[in-house]
Coordinates of C-alpha atoms and ligand atoms in Angstrom, one line a residue:
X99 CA 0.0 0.0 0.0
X100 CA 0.6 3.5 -0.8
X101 CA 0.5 6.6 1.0
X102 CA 1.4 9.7 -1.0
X103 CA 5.1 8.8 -2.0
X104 CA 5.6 6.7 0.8
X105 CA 5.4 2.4 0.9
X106 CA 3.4 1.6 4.0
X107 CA 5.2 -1.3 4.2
X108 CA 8.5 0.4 4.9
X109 CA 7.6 2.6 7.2
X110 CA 5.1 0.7 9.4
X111 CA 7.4 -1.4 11.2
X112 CA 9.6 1.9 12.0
X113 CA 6.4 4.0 13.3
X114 CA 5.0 0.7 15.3
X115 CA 8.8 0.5 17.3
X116 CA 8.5 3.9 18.0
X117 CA 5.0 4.1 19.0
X118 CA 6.1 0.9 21.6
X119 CA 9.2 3.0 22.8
X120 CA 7.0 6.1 23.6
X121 CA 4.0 3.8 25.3
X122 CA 7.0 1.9 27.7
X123 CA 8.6 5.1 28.7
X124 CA 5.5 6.8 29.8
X125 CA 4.2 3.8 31.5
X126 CA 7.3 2.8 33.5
X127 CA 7.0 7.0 34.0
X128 CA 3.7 6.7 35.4
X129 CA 4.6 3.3 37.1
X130 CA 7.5 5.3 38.9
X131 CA 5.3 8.1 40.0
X132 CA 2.4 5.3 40.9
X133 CA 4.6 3.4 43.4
X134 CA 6.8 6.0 44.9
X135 CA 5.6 6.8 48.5
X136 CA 5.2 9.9 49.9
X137 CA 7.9 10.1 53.0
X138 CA 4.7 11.2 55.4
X139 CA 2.3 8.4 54.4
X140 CA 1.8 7.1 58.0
X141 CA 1.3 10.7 59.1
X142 CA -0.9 11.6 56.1
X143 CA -3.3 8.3 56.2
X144 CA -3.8 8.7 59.9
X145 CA -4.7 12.1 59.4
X146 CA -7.4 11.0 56.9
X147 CA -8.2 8.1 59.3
X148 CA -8.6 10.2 62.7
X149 CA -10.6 12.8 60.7
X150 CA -14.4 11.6 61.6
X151 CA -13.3 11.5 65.3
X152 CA -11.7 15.0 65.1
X153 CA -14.9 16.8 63.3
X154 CA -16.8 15.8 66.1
X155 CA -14.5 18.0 68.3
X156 CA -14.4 20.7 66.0
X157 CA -18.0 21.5 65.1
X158 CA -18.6 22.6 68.9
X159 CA -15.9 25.2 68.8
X160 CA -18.4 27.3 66.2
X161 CA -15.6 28.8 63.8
X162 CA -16.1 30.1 60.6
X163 CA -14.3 30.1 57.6
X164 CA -14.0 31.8 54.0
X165 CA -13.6 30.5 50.7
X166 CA -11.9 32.7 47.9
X167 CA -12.3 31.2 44.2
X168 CA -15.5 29.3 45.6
X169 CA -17.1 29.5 42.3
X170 CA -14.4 27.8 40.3
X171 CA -14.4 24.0 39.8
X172 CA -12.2 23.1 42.8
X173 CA -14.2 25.9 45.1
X174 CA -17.4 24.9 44.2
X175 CA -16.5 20.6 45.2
X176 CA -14.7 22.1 48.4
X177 CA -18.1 24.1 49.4
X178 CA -20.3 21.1 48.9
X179 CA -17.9 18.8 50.9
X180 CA -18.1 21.8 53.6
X181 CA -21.7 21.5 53.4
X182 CA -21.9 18.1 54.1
X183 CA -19.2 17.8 56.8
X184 CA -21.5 20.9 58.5
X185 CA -18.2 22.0 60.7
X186 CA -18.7 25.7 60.7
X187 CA -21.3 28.0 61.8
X188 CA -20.3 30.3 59.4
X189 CA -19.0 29.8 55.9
X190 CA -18.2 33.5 53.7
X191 CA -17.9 32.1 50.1
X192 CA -16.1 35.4 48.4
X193 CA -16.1 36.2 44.3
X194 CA -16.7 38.1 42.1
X195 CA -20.3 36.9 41.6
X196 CA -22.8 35.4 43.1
X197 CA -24.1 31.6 41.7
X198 CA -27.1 29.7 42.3
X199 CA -25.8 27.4 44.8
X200 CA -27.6 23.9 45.5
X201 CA -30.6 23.1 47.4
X202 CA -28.4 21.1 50.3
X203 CA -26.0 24.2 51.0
X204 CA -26.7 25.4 54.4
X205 CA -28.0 29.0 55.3
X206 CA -24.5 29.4 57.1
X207 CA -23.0 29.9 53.8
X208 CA -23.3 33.1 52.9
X209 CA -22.0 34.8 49.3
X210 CA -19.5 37.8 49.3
X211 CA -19.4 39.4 45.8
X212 CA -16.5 41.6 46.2
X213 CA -14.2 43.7 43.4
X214 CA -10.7 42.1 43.7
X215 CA -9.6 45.5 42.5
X216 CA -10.6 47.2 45.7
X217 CA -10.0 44.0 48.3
X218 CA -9.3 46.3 50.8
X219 CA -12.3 48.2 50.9
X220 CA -13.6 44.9 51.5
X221 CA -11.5 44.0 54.7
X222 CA -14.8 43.4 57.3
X223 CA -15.4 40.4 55.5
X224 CA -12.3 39.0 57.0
X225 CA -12.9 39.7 60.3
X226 CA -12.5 36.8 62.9
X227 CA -13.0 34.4 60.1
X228 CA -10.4 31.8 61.8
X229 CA -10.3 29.3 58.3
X230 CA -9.4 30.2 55.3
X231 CA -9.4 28.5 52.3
X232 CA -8.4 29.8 48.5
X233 CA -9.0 27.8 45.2
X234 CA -8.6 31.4 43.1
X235 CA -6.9 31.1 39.6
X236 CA -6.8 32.0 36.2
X237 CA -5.1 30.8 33.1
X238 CA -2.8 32.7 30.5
X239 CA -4.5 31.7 27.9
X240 CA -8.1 33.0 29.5
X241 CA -6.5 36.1 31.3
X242 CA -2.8 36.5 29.2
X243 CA 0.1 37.0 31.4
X244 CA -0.5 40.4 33.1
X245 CA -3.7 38.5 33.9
X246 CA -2.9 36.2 34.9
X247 CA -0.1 37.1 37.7
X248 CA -2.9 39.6 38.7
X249 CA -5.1 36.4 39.9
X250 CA -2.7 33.7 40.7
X251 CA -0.3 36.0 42.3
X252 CA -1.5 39.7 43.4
X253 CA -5.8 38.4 44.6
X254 CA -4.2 36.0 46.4
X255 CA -1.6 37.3 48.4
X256 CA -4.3 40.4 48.8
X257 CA -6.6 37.4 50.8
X258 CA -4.2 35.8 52.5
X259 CA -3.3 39.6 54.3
X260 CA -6.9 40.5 54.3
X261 CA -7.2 37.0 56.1
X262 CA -4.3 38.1 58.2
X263 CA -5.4 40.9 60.0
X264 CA -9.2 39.2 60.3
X265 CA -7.4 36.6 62.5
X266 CA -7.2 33.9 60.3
X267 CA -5.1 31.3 62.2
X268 CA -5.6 28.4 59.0
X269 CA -4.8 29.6 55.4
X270 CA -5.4 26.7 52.9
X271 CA -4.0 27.3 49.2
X272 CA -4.5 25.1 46.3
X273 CA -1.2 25.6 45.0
X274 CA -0.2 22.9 41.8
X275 CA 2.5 20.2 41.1
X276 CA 5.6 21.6 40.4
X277 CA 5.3 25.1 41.9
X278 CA 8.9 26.2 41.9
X279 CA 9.7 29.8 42.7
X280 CA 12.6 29.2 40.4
X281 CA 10.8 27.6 37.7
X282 CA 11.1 29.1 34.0
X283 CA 7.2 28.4 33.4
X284 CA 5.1 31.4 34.4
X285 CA 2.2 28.8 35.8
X286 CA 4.7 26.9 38.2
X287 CA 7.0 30.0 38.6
X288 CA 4.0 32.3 40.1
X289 CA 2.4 29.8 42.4
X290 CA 6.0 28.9 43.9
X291 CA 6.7 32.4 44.6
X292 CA 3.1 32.5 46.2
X293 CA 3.9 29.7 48.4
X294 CA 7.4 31.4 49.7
X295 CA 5.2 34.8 50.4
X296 CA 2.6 33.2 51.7
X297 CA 5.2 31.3 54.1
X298 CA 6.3 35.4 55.2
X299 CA 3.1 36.0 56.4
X300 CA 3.4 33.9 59.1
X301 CA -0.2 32.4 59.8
X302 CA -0.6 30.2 62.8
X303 CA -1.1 27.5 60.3
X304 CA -0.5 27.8 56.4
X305 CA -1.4 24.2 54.4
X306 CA 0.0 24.3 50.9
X307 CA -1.4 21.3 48.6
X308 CA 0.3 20.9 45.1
X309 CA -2.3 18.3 42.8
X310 CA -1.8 17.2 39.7
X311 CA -3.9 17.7 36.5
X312 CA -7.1 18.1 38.1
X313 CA -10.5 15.9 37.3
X314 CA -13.9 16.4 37.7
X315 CA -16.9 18.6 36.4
X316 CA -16.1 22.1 35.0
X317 CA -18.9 24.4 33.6
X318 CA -16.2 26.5 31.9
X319 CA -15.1 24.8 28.2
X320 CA -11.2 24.3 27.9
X321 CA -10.9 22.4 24.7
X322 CA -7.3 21.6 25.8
X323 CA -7.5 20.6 29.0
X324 CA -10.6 18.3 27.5
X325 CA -8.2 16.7 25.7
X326 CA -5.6 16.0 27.7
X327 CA -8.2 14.5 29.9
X328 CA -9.8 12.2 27.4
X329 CA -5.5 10.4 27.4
X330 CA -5.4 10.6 31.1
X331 CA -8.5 8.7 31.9
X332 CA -7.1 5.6 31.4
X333 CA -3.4 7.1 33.0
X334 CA -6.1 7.9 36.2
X335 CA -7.6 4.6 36.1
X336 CA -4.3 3.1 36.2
X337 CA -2.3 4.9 37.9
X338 CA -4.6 6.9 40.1
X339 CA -2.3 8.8 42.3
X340 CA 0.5 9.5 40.0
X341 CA -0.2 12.6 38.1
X342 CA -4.0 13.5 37.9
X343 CA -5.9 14.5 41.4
X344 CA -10.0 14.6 41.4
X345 CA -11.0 17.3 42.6
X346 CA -13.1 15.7 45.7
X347 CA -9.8 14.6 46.8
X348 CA -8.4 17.7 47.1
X349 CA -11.1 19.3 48.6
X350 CA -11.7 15.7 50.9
X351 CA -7.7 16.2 51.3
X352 CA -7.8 19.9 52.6
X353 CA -11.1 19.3 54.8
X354 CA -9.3 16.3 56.7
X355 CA -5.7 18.1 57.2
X356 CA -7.4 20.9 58.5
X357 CA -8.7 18.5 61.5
X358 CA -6.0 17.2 62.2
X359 CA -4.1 18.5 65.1
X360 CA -1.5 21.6 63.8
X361 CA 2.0 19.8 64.4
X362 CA 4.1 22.5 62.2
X363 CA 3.1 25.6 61.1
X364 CA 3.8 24.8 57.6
X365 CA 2.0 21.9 55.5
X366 CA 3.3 21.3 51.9
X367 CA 1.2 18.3 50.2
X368 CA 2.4 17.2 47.3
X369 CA -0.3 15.1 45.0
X370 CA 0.8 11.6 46.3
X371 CA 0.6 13.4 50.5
X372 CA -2.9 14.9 49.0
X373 CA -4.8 11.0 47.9
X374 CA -3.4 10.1 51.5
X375 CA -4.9 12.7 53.4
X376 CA -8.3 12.5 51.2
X377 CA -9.2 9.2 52.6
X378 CA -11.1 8.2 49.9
X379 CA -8.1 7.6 47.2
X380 CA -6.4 4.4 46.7
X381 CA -3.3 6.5 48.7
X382 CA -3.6 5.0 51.5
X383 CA -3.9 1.0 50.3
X384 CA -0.9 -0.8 51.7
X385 CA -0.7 1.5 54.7
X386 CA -0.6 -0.4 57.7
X387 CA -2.3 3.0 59.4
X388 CA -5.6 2.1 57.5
X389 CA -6.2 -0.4 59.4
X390 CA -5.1 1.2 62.5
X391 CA -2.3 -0.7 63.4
X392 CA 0.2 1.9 63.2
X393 CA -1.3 4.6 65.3
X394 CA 1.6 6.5 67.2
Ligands
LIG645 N1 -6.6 22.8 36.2 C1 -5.7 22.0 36.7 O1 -5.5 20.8 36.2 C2 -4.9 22.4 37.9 C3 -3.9 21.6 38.4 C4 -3.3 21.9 39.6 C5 -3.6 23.1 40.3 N2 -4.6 23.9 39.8 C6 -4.9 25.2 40.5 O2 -6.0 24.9 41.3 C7 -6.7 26.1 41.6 C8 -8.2 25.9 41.4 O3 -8.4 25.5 40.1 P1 -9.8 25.5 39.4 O4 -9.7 24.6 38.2 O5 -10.8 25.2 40.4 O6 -9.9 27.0 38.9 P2 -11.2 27.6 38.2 O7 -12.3 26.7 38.0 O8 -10.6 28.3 37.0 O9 -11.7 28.7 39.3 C9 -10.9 29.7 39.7 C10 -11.6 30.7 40.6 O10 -10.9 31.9 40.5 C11 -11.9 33.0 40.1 N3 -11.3 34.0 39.2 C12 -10.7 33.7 38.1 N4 -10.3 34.9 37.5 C13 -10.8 35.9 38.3 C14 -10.7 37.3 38.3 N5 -10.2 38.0 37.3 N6 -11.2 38.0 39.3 C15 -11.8 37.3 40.4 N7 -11.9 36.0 40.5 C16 -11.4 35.3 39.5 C17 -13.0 32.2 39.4 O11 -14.1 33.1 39.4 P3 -15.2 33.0 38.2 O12 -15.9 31.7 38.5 O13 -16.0 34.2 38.5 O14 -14.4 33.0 37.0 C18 -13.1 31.0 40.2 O15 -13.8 31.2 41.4 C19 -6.1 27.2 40.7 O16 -5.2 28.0 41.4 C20 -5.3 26.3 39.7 O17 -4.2 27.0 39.2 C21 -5.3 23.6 38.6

């Protein structure tokens, strides 16, 4: 057979080897990334483990909590997971518009429309709100690049000092995998540098989680990330805590750390850390602290 100028037959055995080669090296990649424990995984899985026990706990202490970016796809899972959990009196879901929120979100959540431009006029808001919790962020391509720093960088540093001076003790940030300060990439350079000046803020307690290529519902269409989705749904369902992180198990992953006992003031999760703390990833399979049995 024919193709153009070119004999099928002489280049089929060529483009089959080199489709094999590519195939191998990103599955031993994803292998590597599969089976490679986080150094916390005892910490993390009993974190996810004691978590039922310690909501109990924290519900009577009344607190209340913010979240920045609730409207975006990670926001919205993390409010209904709030929701259900029903550990604060008060939740203050800030954006920059208000949504129709589902029938089984409680009256104590309560939407904030604010103008990011003019945060500070916005500062009451803030006020003795002890949790916070921030799932804000653009992309380039949406936004550009001014845009985008203006989201991912300058909103959410403008929250976390807002927060600040409220008295918020617990700043959550959905930060992403391979945030690097350092990094040539715009995307990974910005949220590292957040994560350092978040760090100089000095809350009480400051839980940085780094997922992967997110999965889940999202009302807004972004034709590439569909598509890279559609090749890691079989990645996922193979290797399910290598590089892709539902977006339940972040939120699941953020609710349960935030139970758990403060034992440094600074949490950084990377993805694998983040299934283990969810409690409801395949993370923790393995781990004798599933069972219990390695409680300290
Ligand atoms: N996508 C991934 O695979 C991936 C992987 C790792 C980490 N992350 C990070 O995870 C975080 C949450 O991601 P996501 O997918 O949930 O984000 P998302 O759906 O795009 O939602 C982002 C939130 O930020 C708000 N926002 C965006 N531009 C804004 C602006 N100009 N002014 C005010 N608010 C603005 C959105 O408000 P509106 O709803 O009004 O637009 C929304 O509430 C982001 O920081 C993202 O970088 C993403």
């Amino acid at each position: 057979m024919q193709f153009l100028w070119i004999k099928c037959e002489d280049v089929l055995p060529g483009v089959g080897l080199g489709v094999l080669t590519v195939a191998l090296f990103l599955g031993a990649f994803f292998f590597y990334h599969e089976v490679q424990d986080s150094p916390e995984v005892e910490r993390n899985c009993r974190m996810a483990a004691e978590a039922t026990n310690n909501s109990e706990e924290f519900k009577m202490k009344g607190h209340s909590a913010f979240i920045v970016g609730y409207t975006g796809a990670v926001g919205k899972v993390l409010t209904k997971e709030l929701a259900k959990a029903k550990l604060f009196k008060k939740v203050l879901l800030i954006g920059r518009r208000e949504i129709d929120l589902d029938d089984d979100i409680g009256n104590e959540f309560e939407q904030k429309v604010v103008d990011f431009e003019k945060f500070d006029d916005y500062a009451d808001i803030f006020k003795d709100v002890k949790y916070g919790f921030c799932c804000l962020g653009t992309t380039r391509a949406k936004s550009g690049a001014q845009g985008f720093i203006r989201v991912d960088h300058d909103y959410v540093m403008k929250s976390a000092e807002l927060a600040k001076t409220g008295g918020c003790k617990h700043y959550n940030f959905v930060s992403t995998q391979a945030a690097d300060k350092n990094s040539s990439f715009l995307y990974t350079k910005t949220k590292g540098q957040v994560e350092e000046e978040l760090k100089a803020i000095q809350f009480e307690r400051l839980s940085l989680l780094r997922p992967g290529v997110l999965l889940g519902e999202r009302e807004e269409s972004r034709p590439g990330e569909a598509v890279a989705k559609f090749f890691l749904k079989p990645v996922a369902y193979l290797f399910p805590t290598a590089i892709t992180t539902p977006m339940d198990v972040v939120a699941k992953a953020m609710i349960n750390n935030m139970l758990a006992p403060v034992d440094r003031p600074v949490e950084l999760y990377e993805n694998k850390a983040i299934h283990q703390l969810s409690g409801v990833s395949k993370g923790c399979s393995g781990s004798k602290s599933q069972d219990g049995g390695d409680k300290k």
